[in-house]
């Protein structure tokens, strides 16, 4: 699960574990399969939504 980390400057970072990364890459591959042109891949990604579950402490 993704973990949001607060820092002293007010910006937050998101820590991903291996499962989160694999999930994102898998979703990217599913969305962009059969596309080779950068502009077409970008169009598809702009229409897609990616979500990471937040770790609950």
Backbone as numpy.savetxt, mean C-alpha at the origin, in Angstrom:
# Nx Ny Nz CAx CAy CAz Cx Cy Cz
-0.04 -6.70 10.72 -0.87 -5.52 10.72 0.01 -4.27 10.72
-0.46 -3.28 10.01 0.26 -2.01 9.96 0.18 -1.32 11.32
1.26 -0.68 11.69 1.30 0.02 12.98 1.68 1.47 12.73
0.83 2.38 13.18 1.10 3.81 13.02 2.00 4.25 14.16
3.09 4.94 13.79 4.08 5.38 14.77 4.11 6.91 14.75
3.85 7.51 15.88 3.90 8.96 16.03 5.35 9.37 16.24
5.72 10.55 15.75 7.06 11.04 16.05 6.99 12.45 16.61
8.11 12.97 17.03 8.13 14.25 17.74 7.82 15.45 16.84
7.92 15.29 15.52 7.66 16.41 14.60 6.23 16.43 14.10
5.39 15.54 14.60 3.99 15.54 14.23 3.65 14.67 13.03
4.65 14.20 12.33 4.39 13.30 11.20 4.28 11.88 11.72
3.44 11.11 11.06 3.28 9.72 11.45 3.89 8.82 10.39
4.42 7.72 10.82 4.95 6.71 9.92 4.11 5.45 10.09
4.10 4.64 9.06 3.37 3.37 9.13 4.38 2.24 8.99
4.46 1.42 10.01 5.36 0.26 9.98 4.58 -0.92 9.39
5.16 -1.54 8.36 4.54 -2.68 7.71 5.30 -3.94 8.04
4.58 -5.03 8.22 5.26 -6.31 8.40 5.30 -7.03 7.05
5.91 -8.18 7.01 6.08 -8.91 5.75 4.73 -9.23 5.09
3.75 -9.61 5.88 2.42 -9.93 5.32 1.77 -8.71 4.67
1.94 -7.53 5.29 1.40 -6.30 4.71 2.02 -6.02 3.35
3.33 -6.16 3.27 4.05 -5.88 2.02 3.63 -6.86 0.94
3.57 -8.14 1.28 3.15 -9.15 0.30 1.73 -8.87 -0.18
0.86 -8.47 0.72 -0.51 -8.14 0.35 -0.57 -6.97 -0.64
0.21 -5.94 -0.38 0.25 -4.77 -1.26 0.79 -5.15 -2.64
1.87 -5.91 -2.66 2.47 -6.32 -3.94 1.50 -7.20 -4.72
0.83 -8.11 -4.04 -0.15 -8.99 -4.69 -1.29 -8.17 -5.30
-1.79 -7.22 -4.56 -2.87 -6.37 -5.07 -2.40 -5.55 -6.26
-1.19 -5.00 -6.19 -0.60 -4.25 -7.30 -0.51 -5.14 -8.54
-0.03 -6.36 -8.37 0.11 -7.27 -9.50 -1.24 -7.62 -10.11
-2.25 -7.81 -9.27 -3.59 -8.10 -9.78 -4.17 -6.93 -10.56
-3.96 -5.73 -10.07 -4.51 -4.54 -10.72 -3.81 -4.24 -12.03
-2.50 -4.46 -12.08 -1.73 -4.03 -13.25 -1.37 -5.17 -14.20
-1.92 -6.36 -14.00 -1.56 -7.46 -14.89 -1.92 -7.10 -16.33
-1.11 -7.56 -17.24 -1.27 -7.33 -18.68 -0.98 -5.90 -19.11
-0.56 -5.04 -18.21 -0.21 -3.67 -18.58 1.31 -3.52 -18.54
1.85 -2.87 -19.55 3.29 -2.63 -19.57 3.63 -1.15 -19.65
2.69 -0.34 -20.10 2.95 1.09 -20.24 2.76 1.79 -18.91
3.71 2.63 -18.57 3.67 3.38 -17.31 2.36 4.16 -17.16
1.94 4.84 -18.22 0.74 5.67 -18.13 -0.51 4.83 -17.88
-0.58 3.65 -18.47 -1.75 2.78 -18.24 -1.74 2.21 -16.83
-0.57 1.83 -16.34 -0.46 1.33 -14.97 -0.87 2.44 -14.00
-0.38 3.64 -14.25 -0.71 4.78 -13.38 -2.21 5.06 -13.37
-2.86 5.00 -14.52 -4.32 5.20 -14.59 -5.06 4.18 -13.74
-4.65 2.92 -13.85 -5.32 1.87 -13.08 -5.10 2.07 -11.58
-3.89 2.45 -11.20 -3.60 2.65 -9.78 -4.34 3.86 -9.22
-4.55 4.89 -10.03 -5.29 6.06 -9.56 -6.76 5.72 -9.28
-7.27 4.70 -9.94 -8.66 4.28 -9.74 -8.80 3.26 -8.62
-7.69 2.69 -8.20 -7.72 1.63 -7.18 -7.61 2.21 -5.77
-8.16 1.49 -4.82 -8.03 1.86 -3.41 -7.23 0.78 -2.71
-6.25 1.19 -1.93 -5.44 0.28 -1.13 -5.68 0.61 0.34
-5.90 -0.40 1.14 -6.13 -0.19 2.57 -5.22 -1.11 3.38
-4.74 -0.60 4.49 -3.98 -1.39 5.44 -4.72 -1.37 6.78
-4.94 -2.52 7.37 -5.57 -2.51 8.69 -4.58 -1.96 9.72
-5.10 -1.17 10.65 -4.25 -0.60 11.71 -4.17 -1.58 12.87
-2.98 -1.72 13.43 -2.80 -2.56 14.60 -3.43 -1.87 15.80
-4.18 -2.60 16.56 -4.80 -2.04 17.76 -3.95 -2.45 18.96
-3.43 -1.44 19.69 -2.53 -1.76 20.81 -3.21 -2.47 21.94
